[in-house]
Coordinates of C-alpha atoms and ligand atoms in Angstrom, one line a residue:
M1 CA 26.8 23.6 38.0
S2 CA 26.4 25.3 34.6
E3 CA 25.6 23.3 31.5
S4 CA 29.0 24.2 30.2
G5 CA 30.7 23.1 33.4
R6 CA 29.0 19.7 33.4
L7 CA 30.4 19.0 30.0
A8 CA 34.0 19.8 30.9
T9 CA 36.5 17.2 29.9
G10 CA 40.3 16.9 30.0
L11 CA 40.4 18.8 26.7
R12 CA 37.9 21.6 27.4
S13 CA 36.7 23.6 30.3
D14 CA 33.5 24.8 28.4
V15 CA 31.6 24.0 25.3
C16 CA 31.5 26.4 22.4
G17 CA 27.8 27.2 22.3
A18 CA 27.4 28.1 26.0
L19 CA 29.6 31.1 26.5
R20 CA 27.9 34.4 27.3
A21 CA 28.7 38.0 28.2
S22 CA 28.7 36.9 31.9
D23 CA 31.7 34.7 31.1
A24 CA 33.8 37.7 30.2
E25 CA 37.4 37.7 31.6
R26 CA 37.3 33.9 32.2
R27 CA 40.1 31.8 30.9
V28 CA 38.6 28.9 29.0
R29 CA 39.7 25.8 27.0
L30 CA 37.6 24.9 24.1
A31 CA 37.7 22.1 21.5
G32 CA 35.7 21.7 18.3
W33 CA 35.6 21.9 14.5
I34 CA 36.6 24.9 12.4
H35 CA 33.2 26.0 11.0
R36 CA 34.5 29.1 9.2
R37 CA 37.8 31.0 9.1
R38 CA 38.5 34.5 8.1
D39 CA 41.9 36.1 7.8
H40 CA 42.4 39.8 8.4
G41 CA 46.1 40.3 8.2
S42 CA 47.6 39.4 11.5
L43 CA 44.2 38.5 12.9
V44 CA 42.6 35.1 12.2
F45 CA 39.0 34.7 13.1
I46 CA 37.7 31.1 13.6
D47 CA 34.1 30.1 14.2
L48 CA 34.6 27.1 16.4
R49 CA 31.7 24.7 16.4
D50 CA 30.6 21.8 18.6
R51 CA 27.2 20.2 19.2
Y52 CA 26.3 23.0 21.4
G53 CA 26.9 25.9 19.1
I54 CA 29.4 28.2 17.6
V55 CA 31.8 30.7 19.2
Q56 CA 34.1 33.2 17.6
V57 CA 37.8 32.7 18.4
V58 CA 40.3 35.3 17.5
V59 CA 44.0 34.8 17.2
D60 CA 46.3 37.8 17.0
A61 CA 49.8 37.2 15.5
A62 CA 51.1 40.2 17.5
T63 CA 50.2 38.8 20.9
A64 CA 50.0 35.1 20.2
P65 CA 52.5 34.3 17.4
E66 CA 52.7 30.5 18.1
A67 CA 48.9 30.1 18.1
H68 CA 48.7 32.1 14.9
A69 CA 51.4 30.0 13.3
A70 CA 49.6 26.8 14.3
L71 CA 46.5 28.0 12.4
V72 CA 48.4 28.7 9.1
D73 CA 47.3 25.5 7.4
A74 CA 44.2 24.8 9.3
R75 CA 41.1 24.5 7.1
I76 CA 37.4 24.1 7.7
E77 CA 36.4 21.0 9.6
W78 CA 39.7 20.5 11.2
V79 CA 39.4 19.7 14.8
I80 CA 41.3 22.0 17.1
A81 CA 41.7 22.8 20.8
V82 CA 42.2 26.5 21.9
E83 CA 42.9 28.2 25.1
G84 CA 42.2 31.9 25.8
V85 CA 40.2 34.6 27.5
V86 CA 36.5 35.3 27.0
T87 CA 36.4 39.0 25.8
P88 CA 33.3 41.2 25.1
R89 CA 33.2 42.0 21.4
R90 CA 33.8 45.6 20.5
A91 CA 30.7 47.7 20.3
G92 CA 29.1 47.3 16.8
T93 CA 30.7 43.9 16.2
E94 CA 28.3 41.8 18.3
N95 CA 26.4 39.1 16.4
E96 CA 22.8 39.0 17.6
K97 CA 22.0 35.9 15.6
L98 CA 24.5 33.9 17.6
P99 CA 23.7 33.1 21.3
T100 CA 27.5 33.6 21.9
G101 CA 27.5 36.7 19.8
A102 CA 28.3 39.2 22.6
I103 CA 31.7 37.7 23.2
E104 CA 34.7 36.2 21.5
V105 CA 37.6 34.1 22.8
A106 CA 41.0 35.7 22.4
A107 CA 43.1 32.6 22.1
D108 CA 46.8 32.4 23.0
S109 CA 47.2 28.7 22.4
V110 CA 46.0 26.6 19.5
R111 CA 46.5 22.8 19.0
I112 CA 45.5 20.8 15.9
L113 CA 43.8 17.6 17.1
S114 CA 42.9 16.3 13.7
Q115 CA 42.8 17.3 10.1
S116 CA 40.0 17.1 7.5
K117 CA 39.8 16.6 3.8
T118 CA 37.6 19.1 2.0
P119 CA 34.1 17.8 2.7
P120 CA 31.9 16.9 -0.2
F121 CA 29.4 19.6 0.8
Y122 CA 29.5 22.7 3.0
I123 CA 28.7 22.0 6.6
N124 CA 28.3 25.7 7.3
E125 CA 25.5 26.3 4.7
P126 CA 22.4 24.8 6.3
D127 CA 20.1 25.7 3.4
A128 CA 22.4 24.5 0.6
P129 CA 20.6 21.9 -1.6
I130 CA 22.6 18.7 -1.5
D131 CA 21.8 15.5 -3.4
E132 CA 20.3 13.1 -0.9
S133 CA 22.6 10.2 -1.9
V134 CA 25.6 12.4 -1.1
R135 CA 24.1 13.2 2.3
L136 CA 23.5 9.5 2.9
K137 CA 26.9 8.4 1.8
H138 CA 28.5 10.9 4.2
R139 CA 25.9 10.9 6.9
Y140 CA 28.4 11.6 9.6
L141 CA 29.1 15.0 7.8
D142 CA 25.4 15.6 7.2
L143 CA 24.8 15.0 10.9
R144 CA 27.2 17.8 11.6
R145 CA 25.0 20.3 9.8
E146 CA 22.6 22.3 11.9
P147 CA 19.2 21.2 10.6
L148 CA 19.8 17.4 10.9
R149 CA 21.6 17.8 14.2
D150 CA 18.8 19.8 15.7
R151 CA 16.2 17.3 14.5
L152 CA 18.1 14.5 16.1
L153 CA 18.4 16.5 19.3
M154 CA 14.7 17.1 19.2
R155 CA 14.0 13.4 18.7
S156 CA 16.2 12.6 21.7
A157 CA 14.2 15.0 23.8
M158 CA 11.0 13.5 22.5
V159 CA 12.1 9.9 23.4
Q160 CA 13.2 11.1 26.8
A161 CA 9.8 12.7 27.4
I162 CA 8.1 9.5 26.3
R163 CA 10.1 7.5 28.9
E164 CA 9.4 10.1 31.6
V165 CA 5.6 10.2 31.0
H166 CA 5.3 6.4 30.9
H167 CA 7.3 6.0 34.1
E168 CA 5.1 8.7 35.7
H169 CA 2.1 6.5 34.9
G170 CA 3.4 3.3 36.2
F171 CA 4.6 1.7 32.9
V172 CA 7.4 -0.8 32.9
E173 CA 9.9 -0.7 30.1
V174 CA 10.6 -4.2 28.7
E175 CA 12.9 -5.1 25.9
T176 CA 11.5 -7.9 23.8
P177 CA 13.7 -10.0 21.5
I178 CA 14.7 -9.2 17.9
L179 CA 15.2 -12.8 16.9
I180 CA 11.8 -14.2 17.1
K181 CA 9.2 -16.1 15.2
S182 CA 7.0 -14.2 12.8
T183 CA 4.6 -11.6 14.3
P184 CA 2.6 -10.5 11.3
E185 CA 1.6 -6.9 10.7
G186 CA 0.7 -7.4 7.1
A187 CA 4.2 -7.1 5.6
R188 CA 6.9 -9.6 4.6
D189 CA 9.2 -10.8 7.4
F190 CA 13.0 -10.2 7.3
I191 CA 14.4 -13.6 8.2
V192 CA 17.7 -14.6 9.7
P193 CA 19.1 -18.1 9.1
S194 CA 20.1 -20.0 12.1
R195 CA 23.6 -21.5 12.1
L196 CA 23.0 -23.7 15.1
Q197 CA 19.8 -25.1 13.5
P198 CA 20.6 -25.3 9.8
G199 CA 17.5 -24.9 7.7
S200 CA 15.6 -22.9 10.3
V201 CA 15.2 -19.2 10.4
Y202 CA 14.3 -16.5 12.9
A203 CA 12.0 -13.6 11.8
L204 CA 12.7 -10.1 12.8
P205 CA 9.7 -8.6 14.6
Q206 CA 7.3 -6.5 12.5
S207 CA 6.2 -5.4 15.9
P208 CA 6.4 -6.8 19.4
Q209 CA 2.7 -7.5 19.2
Q210 CA 2.6 -11.1 20.6
M211 CA 5.3 -10.4 23.2
K212 CA 3.5 -7.5 24.6
Q213 CA 0.2 -9.4 24.9
L214 CA 2.2 -12.2 26.6
L215 CA 3.5 -9.6 29.0
M216 CA -0.1 -8.8 29.9
V217 CA -0.8 -12.5 30.6
A218 CA 2.3 -12.4 32.7
G219 CA 0.7 -9.7 34.8
F220 CA 2.9 -6.7 34.0
D221 CA -0.2 -4.6 33.7
R222 CA 1.4 -1.6 31.9
Y223 CA 4.2 -2.2 29.4
F224 CA 6.0 0.1 27.0
Q225 CA 9.0 -0.1 24.7
I226 CA 10.8 2.1 22.2
A227 CA 10.8 -0.8 19.9
R228 CA 12.7 -1.4 16.7
C229 CA 10.4 -3.0 14.0
F230 CA 11.3 -4.5 10.7
R231 CA 9.1 -4.8 7.7
D232 CA 10.3 -6.0 4.3
E233 CA 8.1 -4.0 2.0
D234 CA 8.6 -1.8 -1.0
L235 CA 9.6 1.5 0.3
R236 CA 7.6 4.6 -0.1
G237 CA 8.4 8.1 1.0
D238 CA 7.5 7.6 4.6
R239 CA 8.6 4.0 5.0
Q240 CA 11.9 2.4 6.0
P241 CA 12.7 -1.3 6.4
E242 CA 13.5 -0.7 10.0
F243 CA 11.9 1.9 12.1
T244 CA 10.9 2.7 15.7
Q245 CA 7.6 2.4 17.4
L246 CA 6.5 3.5 20.8
D247 CA 4.8 0.3 21.7
L248 CA 2.5 0.0 24.7
E249 CA 0.0 -2.3 26.2
M250 CA -2.3 -2.0 29.2
S251 CA -4.4 -4.5 31.2
F252 CA -7.9 -4.3 32.6
V253 CA -8.8 -1.6 30.1
D254 CA -11.5 -0.8 27.6
E255 CA -11.1 1.4 24.5
T256 CA -11.8 4.6 26.4
S257 CA -9.2 3.9 29.1
V258 CA -6.5 3.2 26.5
R259 CA -7.3 6.2 24.4
G260 CA -7.5 8.3 27.5
F261 CA -4.0 7.5 28.6
V262 CA -2.6 7.7 25.1
E263 CA -4.1 11.1 24.5
Q264 CA -2.8 12.5 27.7
M265 CA 0.7 11.0 27.0
V266 CA 0.7 12.3 23.4
I267 CA -0.2 15.8 24.6
E268 CA 2.4 15.8 27.4
V269 CA 5.2 14.5 25.2
T270 CA 4.3 16.9 22.4
K271 CA 4.3 19.8 24.9
R272 CA 7.6 18.8 26.4
T273 CA 9.2 18.4 23.0
R274 CA 7.7 21.4 21.1
P275 CA 6.2 23.8 23.6
D276 CA 6.0 26.4 20.9
R277 CA 3.6 24.5 18.6
P278 CA -0.1 25.0 19.2
M279 CA -2.5 22.1 19.3
Q280 CA -5.6 22.8 17.4
Q281 CA -8.2 21.1 19.5
L282 CA -8.2 19.4 23.0
P283 CA -9.4 16.9 23.8
F284 CA -8.7 15.3 20.4
P285 CA -11.8 15.1 18.2
V286 CA -13.0 11.6 17.8
F287 CA -14.5 10.3 14.5
T288 CA -15.8 6.8 13.6
Y289 CA -14.1 5.4 10.5
E290 CA -17.5 5.9 8.7
E291 CA -17.7 9.5 9.7
A292 CA -14.1 10.3 8.7
L293 CA -14.8 8.7 5.3
E294 CA -18.0 10.7 4.8
R295 CA -16.6 14.0 5.9
Y296 CA -13.0 13.9 4.8
G297 CA -12.8 10.9 2.4
S298 CA -9.9 9.5 4.5
D299 CA -9.3 7.5 7.6
K300 CA -6.5 10.0 8.5
P301 CA -8.2 13.4 8.1
D302 CA -6.2 16.6 8.1
L303 CA -8.3 18.9 10.2
R304 CA -6.2 22.1 9.7
Y305 CA -8.5 23.2 6.9
G306 CA -12.1 22.8 5.9
M307 CA -13.2 21.6 2.4
E308 CA -15.2 18.8 3.9
L309 CA -17.0 16.4 1.5
I310 CA -20.5 17.3 0.4
D311 CA -23.2 14.9 -0.3
L312 CA -24.3 16.4 -3.6
G313 CA -26.6 13.5 -4.4
A314 CA -28.8 14.4 -1.5
A315 CA -29.2 17.9 -3.0
L316 CA -30.1 16.7 -6.4
P317 CA -33.3 15.1 -7.7
A318 CA -33.1 11.3 -8.3
A319 CA -33.2 11.9 -12.0
T320 CA -31.2 14.8 -13.2
G321 CA -31.0 13.8 -16.9
F322 CA -27.2 13.7 -16.6
K323 CA -26.6 10.1 -17.3
V324 CA -23.4 9.6 -15.3
F325 CA -25.0 10.9 -12.1
D326 CA -28.3 9.1 -12.6
D327 CA -26.6 5.7 -13.4
V328 CA -24.3 5.9 -10.4
R329 CA -27.2 6.6 -8.1
A330 CA -29.3 3.9 -9.6
S331 CA -26.5 1.4 -8.8
G332 CA -26.3 2.5 -5.2
G333 CA -23.2 4.8 -5.7
R334 CA -22.8 8.3 -4.4
I335 CA -22.3 11.8 -5.8
R336 CA -19.9 13.6 -3.6
A337 CA -18.1 16.9 -3.9
I338 CA -15.7 19.3 -2.3
R339 CA -15.9 23.1 -2.6
V340 CA -12.6 24.8 -3.2
P341 CA -12.7 28.4 -2.0
G342 CA -11.6 31.2 -4.4
K343 CA -11.3 28.9 -7.4
G344 CA -14.4 30.0 -9.3
G345 CA -12.3 31.4 -12.1
V346 CA -10.5 28.1 -12.7
A347 CA -8.7 27.7 -16.0
R348 CA -9.4 24.9 -18.4
S349 CA -5.9 23.5 -18.0
E350 CA -6.3 23.2 -14.3
I351 CA -9.6 21.3 -14.7
D352 CA -7.8 19.0 -17.1
D353 CA -5.1 18.4 -14.6
L354 CA -7.6 17.8 -11.7
T355 CA -9.5 15.4 -13.9
E356 CA -6.4 13.5 -14.7
R357 CA -5.6 13.2 -11.0
A358 CA -9.1 12.1 -10.1
K359 CA -8.7 9.4 -12.7
R360 CA -5.4 8.3 -11.3
H361 CA -7.0 8.0 -7.9
G362 CA -9.6 5.7 -9.4
A363 CA -12.5 7.9 -10.4
S364 CA -14.0 7.5 -13.9
G365 CA -14.3 11.3 -14.2
L366 CA -14.6 14.6 -12.5
V367 CA -17.4 17.1 -12.8
W368 CA -16.8 20.7 -12.1
I369 CA -19.2 23.5 -11.2
A370 CA -17.9 27.0 -10.9
L371 CA -19.9 29.0 -8.4
Q372 CA -19.8 32.6 -9.6
P373 CA -19.9 35.6 -7.2
D374 CA -23.2 36.8 -8.8
G375 CA -24.9 33.6 -7.8
E376 CA -24.7 32.0 -11.2
I377 CA -22.9 28.8 -12.0
K378 CA -20.7 27.7 -14.9
S379 CA -20.4 24.0 -15.6
P380 CA -20.4 21.5 -18.4
I381 CA -23.5 20.0 -16.7
A382 CA -25.3 23.3 -16.2
K383 CA -27.9 22.4 -18.7
F384 CA -29.0 19.4 -16.6
L385 CA -29.5 21.5 -13.5
S386 CA -32.8 23.0 -12.8
P387 CA -32.9 26.4 -10.9
E388 CA -34.0 24.4 -7.8
S389 CA -31.0 22.0 -8.2
V390 CA -28.6 25.0 -8.6
E391 CA -30.2 26.5 -5.5
A392 CA -29.8 23.2 -3.6
I393 CA -26.1 22.9 -4.7
W394 CA -25.4 26.4 -3.4
S395 CA -27.0 25.7 0.0
A396 CA -25.6 22.2 0.4
S397 CA -22.1 23.4 -0.2
G398 CA -22.2 26.3 2.3
G399 CA -24.1 29.2 0.6
K400 CA -22.9 32.4 -1.0
S401 CA -19.2 32.7 -1.9
T402 CA -17.2 35.3 -0.1
A403 CA -14.3 35.0 -2.6
P404 CA -14.2 37.7 -5.4
E405 CA -13.6 34.9 -8.0
G406 CA -16.3 32.6 -6.5
D407 CA -15.7 29.0 -5.6
L408 CA -15.3 25.7 -7.4
I409 CA -17.2 22.5 -6.8
L410 CA -15.5 19.3 -7.8
A411 CA -17.8 16.3 -7.9
V412 CA -17.1 12.6 -8.2
A413 CA -19.8 10.0 -8.8
G414 CA -19.1 6.4 -8.0
E415 CA -19.0 3.6 -5.5
R416 CA -19.5 4.7 -1.9
V417 CA -15.9 4.3 -0.6
L418 CA -14.1 5.1 -3.8
S419 CA -16.0 8.3 -4.5
A420 CA -15.1 9.5 -1.0
E421 CA -11.5 8.5 -1.2
V422 CA -10.9 10.1 -4.5
L423 CA -12.1 13.4 -3.2
G424 CA -10.3 12.9 0.1
R425 CA -7.0 12.7 -1.9
L426 CA -7.9 15.7 -4.1
R427 CA -8.8 17.6 -0.9
V428 CA -5.3 17.0 0.5
E429 CA -3.5 17.8 -2.7
I430 CA -5.4 21.0 -3.3
A431 CA -4.9 22.2 0.3
L432 CA -1.2 21.5 0.0
E433 CA -0.8 23.4 -3.2
A434 CA -2.8 26.3 -1.9
N435 CA -1.0 26.3 1.5
M436 CA -4.3 26.1 3.3
A437 CA -2.8 24.4 6.4
D438 CA -1.1 26.5 9.0
P439 CA 2.3 24.7 9.2
E440 CA 2.7 25.5 13.0
I441 CA -0.6 23.9 14.1
L442 CA -0.8 20.3 15.3
A443 CA -4.2 18.9 14.6
F444 CA -4.6 15.6 16.4
C445 CA -7.7 13.4 16.2
W446 CA -8.8 9.8 16.8
V447 CA -10.4 7.6 14.2
H448 CA -12.0 4.5 15.6
R449 CA -14.6 1.7 15.0
F450 CA -12.9 0.4 11.9
P451 CA -14.4 -2.6 10.1
M452 CA -13.0 -5.7 11.7
Y453 CA -12.3 -7.4 8.4
Q454 CA -11.9 -6.4 4.8
W455 CA -12.9 -8.8 2.0
D456 CA -9.9 -9.9 -0.1
A457 CA -11.6 -10.7 -3.4
E458 CA -8.4 -12.1 -4.9
S459 CA -7.9 -14.8 -2.3
S460 CA -11.6 -14.9 -1.4
R461 CA -11.2 -14.5 2.3
W462 CA -11.5 -12.0 5.1
D463 CA -8.4 -10.1 6.2
A464 CA -7.8 -8.2 9.3
T465 CA -8.0 -4.5 8.6
H466 CA -5.6 -3.8 11.4
N467 CA -4.1 -6.7 13.2
P468 CA -5.5 -10.1 13.7
F469 CA -5.7 -9.8 17.4
S470 CA -8.2 -6.9 17.6
A471 CA -11.5 -7.5 19.4
P472 CA -14.8 -6.8 17.9
V473 CA -17.0 -4.2 19.6
P474 CA -19.0 -6.1 22.2
E475 CA -22.2 -5.8 20.3
H476 CA -20.7 -7.4 17.2
V477 CA -19.1 -10.5 18.8
E478 CA -22.2 -12.4 17.6
L479 CA -21.5 -11.5 13.9
L480 CA -18.3 -13.6 14.1
A481 CA -20.2 -16.5 15.5
T482 CA -22.8 -16.4 12.8
T483 CA -20.4 -16.4 9.9
S484 CA -19.9 -19.8 8.4
G485 CA -16.8 -21.6 9.6
D486 CA -16.5 -23.2 6.1
V487 CA -14.0 -21.2 4.0
S488 CA -15.7 -22.2 0.8
K489 CA -19.0 -20.7 1.9
R490 CA -17.6 -17.3 2.7
S491 CA -18.5 -14.2 0.7
A492 CA -18.3 -10.5 0.8
G493 CA -21.8 -10.5 2.2
D494 CA -21.0 -12.5 5.4
P495 CA -22.2 -11.1 8.7
A496 CA -18.6 -10.8 9.8
G497 CA -18.1 -8.2 7.1
G498 CA -20.3 -5.9 9.2
A499 CA -18.4 -6.3 12.4
L500 CA -16.6 -3.3 13.8
A501 CA -13.4 -3.6 15.7
Q502 CA -12.4 -1.9 19.0
Q503 CA -9.6 -0.4 17.0
Y504 CA -8.4 3.2 16.9
D505 CA -5.8 5.3 15.1
V506 CA -4.3 8.5 16.4
V507 CA -3.9 11.0 13.5
L508 CA -1.8 14.1 13.2
N509 CA -2.1 16.6 10.4
G510 CA -3.4 14.0 8.0
W511 CA -0.9 11.3 8.9
E512 CA -1.6 8.1 10.8
L513 CA 0.6 8.5 13.8
G514 CA -0.3 5.1 15.3
G515 CA -2.9 2.5 15.7
G516 CA -4.0 0.0 18.2
S517 CA -6.9 -2.0 19.6
V518 CA -8.5 -3.7 22.5
R519 CA -7.5 -7.4 21.9
I520 CA -9.4 -10.6 21.9
H521 CA -8.3 -12.3 25.2
D522 CA -10.4 -15.4 24.8
R523 CA -8.8 -18.4 23.0
A524 CA -12.0 -19.6 21.4
L525 CA -12.9 -16.2 20.0
L526 CA -9.4 -15.7 18.7
E527 CA -9.4 -19.1 17.0
R528 CA -12.8 -18.2 15.5
S529 CA -11.4 -14.9 14.2
F530 CA -8.3 -16.7 12.7
A531 CA -10.6 -19.2 11.0
L532 CA -12.6 -16.3 9.4
M533 CA -9.3 -15.0 8.0
G534 CA -8.7 -18.4 6.4
H535 CA -6.2 -19.9 8.9
S536 CA -6.8 -23.6 9.6
L537 CA -6.6 -24.5 13.3
D538 CA -3.2 -26.1 12.7
D539 CA -2.0 -23.1 10.9
A540 CA -3.2 -20.8 13.7
R541 CA -1.5 -22.9 16.3
A542 CA 1.7 -23.1 14.4
K543 CA 1.8 -19.3 14.0
F544 CA 0.3 -18.1 17.2
G545 CA 0.5 -21.2 19.5
A546 CA 2.2 -19.4 22.4
L547 CA -0.5 -16.7 22.5
L548 CA -3.3 -19.2 22.2
D549 CA -1.9 -21.4 24.9
A550 CA -1.2 -18.4 27.2
F551 CA -4.8 -17.4 26.9
E552 CA -5.7 -20.7 28.8
Y553 CA -3.8 -19.5 31.9
G554 CA -5.8 -16.5 32.8
A555 CA -5.6 -13.6 30.3
P556 CA -6.6 -10.2 31.5
P557 CA -8.6 -8.0 29.2
H558 CA -6.0 -5.8 27.5
G559 CA -5.3 -3.4 24.7
G560 CA -2.7 -1.0 23.5
I561 CA -1.3 0.9 20.6
A562 CA 1.9 1.5 18.7
I563 CA 2.9 5.0 17.6
G564 CA 5.5 5.7 14.9
V565 CA 8.4 7.5 16.6
E566 CA 9.9 8.8 13.3
R567 CA 6.5 10.0 12.0
W568 CA 5.8 11.8 15.2
A569 CA 9.3 13.4 15.3
A570 CA 9.0 14.3 11.6
L571 CA 5.7 16.0 12.1
L572 CA 7.0 17.9 15.1
A573 CA 10.0 19.0 13.1
N574 CA 7.8 19.9 10.1
Q575 CA 9.3 17.3 7.8
V576 CA 7.5 15.2 5.3
N577 CA 10.1 12.4 5.2
I578 CA 11.0 10.3 8.1
R579 CA 14.6 10.0 6.8
E580 CA 15.0 13.6 8.1
V581 CA 14.7 12.4 11.7
M582 CA 16.8 9.3 11.4
A583 CA 20.5 9.2 12.0
F584 CA 21.3 6.6 9.5
P585 CA 18.4 5.8 7.2
K586 CA 18.3 3.6 4.1
T587 CA 17.4 4.5 0.6
Q588 CA 14.2 3.7 -1.2
S589 CA 15.6 0.3 -2.1
G590 CA 16.8 -0.5 1.4
S591 CA 20.5 0.3 0.9
D592 CA 22.7 1.9 3.5
L593 CA 24.9 3.9 1.2
M594 CA 27.4 4.6 3.9
L595 CA 28.0 1.1 5.1
E596 CA 27.2 -0.4 1.7
A597 CA 24.6 -2.8 3.2
P598 CA 23.2 -5.2 2.3
S599 CA 26.3 -7.0 1.1
E600 CA 27.1 -10.5 0.0
P601 CA 28.0 -12.9 2.7
D602 CA 31.4 -14.4 2.3
A603 CA 32.0 -18.1 1.4
K604 CA 32.5 -19.1 5.0
Q605 CA 29.2 -17.5 6.1
W606 CA 27.3 -19.3 3.4
S607 CA 28.8 -22.6 4.3
E608 CA 28.4 -22.2 8.1
L609 CA 24.7 -21.4 7.5
G610 CA 24.4 -24.3 5.1
L611 CA 23.1 -22.0 2.4
S612 CA 23.8 -21.3 -1.3
L613 CA 22.2 -19.1 -3.8
A614 CA 19.8 -20.8 -6.2
L615 CA 19.1 -17.8 -8.4
K616 CA 21.6 -15.5 -9.8
P617 CA 20.7 -12.1 -8.4
S618 CA 19.7 -9.4 -10.8
T619 CA 21.7 -6.2 -10.7
P620 CA 21.1 -4.7 -7.3
R621 CA 19.3 -1.4 -7.0
K622 CA 20.9 1.2 -4.7
Ligands
LIG10 N1 1.3 -3.9 16.7 C1 0.4 -2.9 16.1 C2 1.2 -2.3 14.9 O1 2.4 -2.4 14.9 C3 0.0 -1.9 17.0 C4 -0.9 -2.4 18.1 O2 -2.0 -2.9 17.7 O3 -0.6 -2.2 19.3 O4 0.6 -1.6 14.1

């Protein structure tokens, strides 16, 4: 049966977008929204729209007076049903841009199904700029517009492909509960007061982490879920308080086997969803965290362009006479740089702007060296550079410039990680401004072997860099054992600080798509790791008791990952904001402008929950 036929209902025989020249002479019944209307004397032309597309309907007062009369008052966005005959358009009036453009429907019957007020924005102008709050307030209208509709259709296809690929590989889809006890992922929990147990609360899952590990102990072997996650944090451009993760976990695996499946799955889902978008490199390149930092100044490198970081310090003599460089190196810091192609003729104002940005990213300054096409350099530090140093800079940064204006070296001197990260951010910003990345290409990679812990100087303790359940790489298990169990004796210099985790992120075009790890499946080691992170044994048992207990009943080695569904969909749809692939997203301050949530509970709800407000709320932000 044709696509159109499968979608027939009592009100329609076909859908608007599916009619073609081969349907000519068929009598059809259609229903949809008036997308556009044009009146030409006794002829009325309607572009009739439904989810599947648009078809032109023509009503002629001479042959169909009643149908014509029915349309007199009809305006855009009214819902109508029409009946008529599919007719080839007259030669020269075909519309090649429209899939249905070879035909029109000559209607002899029109029925108004529902009327519409004038919408707050035009549905039929896909490129019109509309204030986002207006779009969010009337999301059901925004969803009628082609761009958002198409993205949601793409997302649906993507989720379908995710399900198919997992089932093809023996995964079981399990829904884990939403009302749970805290599963930390480093954010604040949303909590839900219990009416039946006054004074107690549920937490909404930040992720199904503990549940999926318990499913491994239960023997499910391969689990996945399209899981809703909730994190109460200050919202940034790419964050929402609730979002969706493709969450999966596998038993009897090491890091290679998890990454192997995930990579295959990601490639397959991407191909099924966007067969038109080329992937830059297969298999995905793999970087250690250290290597990604050294080469790209980031743990989520965008590989669509070059401009890798250069170790300028290695090219320069230990003492250059330029105090900033010499001091940084004497204190163990690094001098790093990037080379921006074609920017040798940079203007003073651009340098000032770049310096300002470098400072905002944490650098104490920015040094520039303009590499001229004739082999000379221009730089405020030129006088400190011997001919040998100039030579060394040229060769360390890639040799002679091919650009007519020469190239620009931007250097940052500072602490090892900071100097890399500042340049990593400048690299991304400069590439974005200069459109260096091909927007069609999908450049995936893996970053792995992250440090197990990071030192939190403020609270003087170790914190998990990813999630507290990650296992150390086998050769570093010892480092956990040799770190003092006594919290007061801990310091940034502890052996545990050098431990690397069996942890991996999958990165796409400079965004972290997802992250996961092989887990600790041994109770004693997990307790040890919790202790390092400052949890007392009681505290660990109170928070993670079920998991710790379960590990005493035969826990298989296991590991998994979670991938952000919205991020993936946004990148496949070439969007920077995940709101653009969500049906009903919230604002930066967590409001749903359409439903007007959150809202105050009424008096009955307060009293049933045994709650009252201790503090007068400040004026809410929208
Ligand atoms: N639960 C982790 C997260 O949400 C992912 C994982 O380790 O599987 O980031």
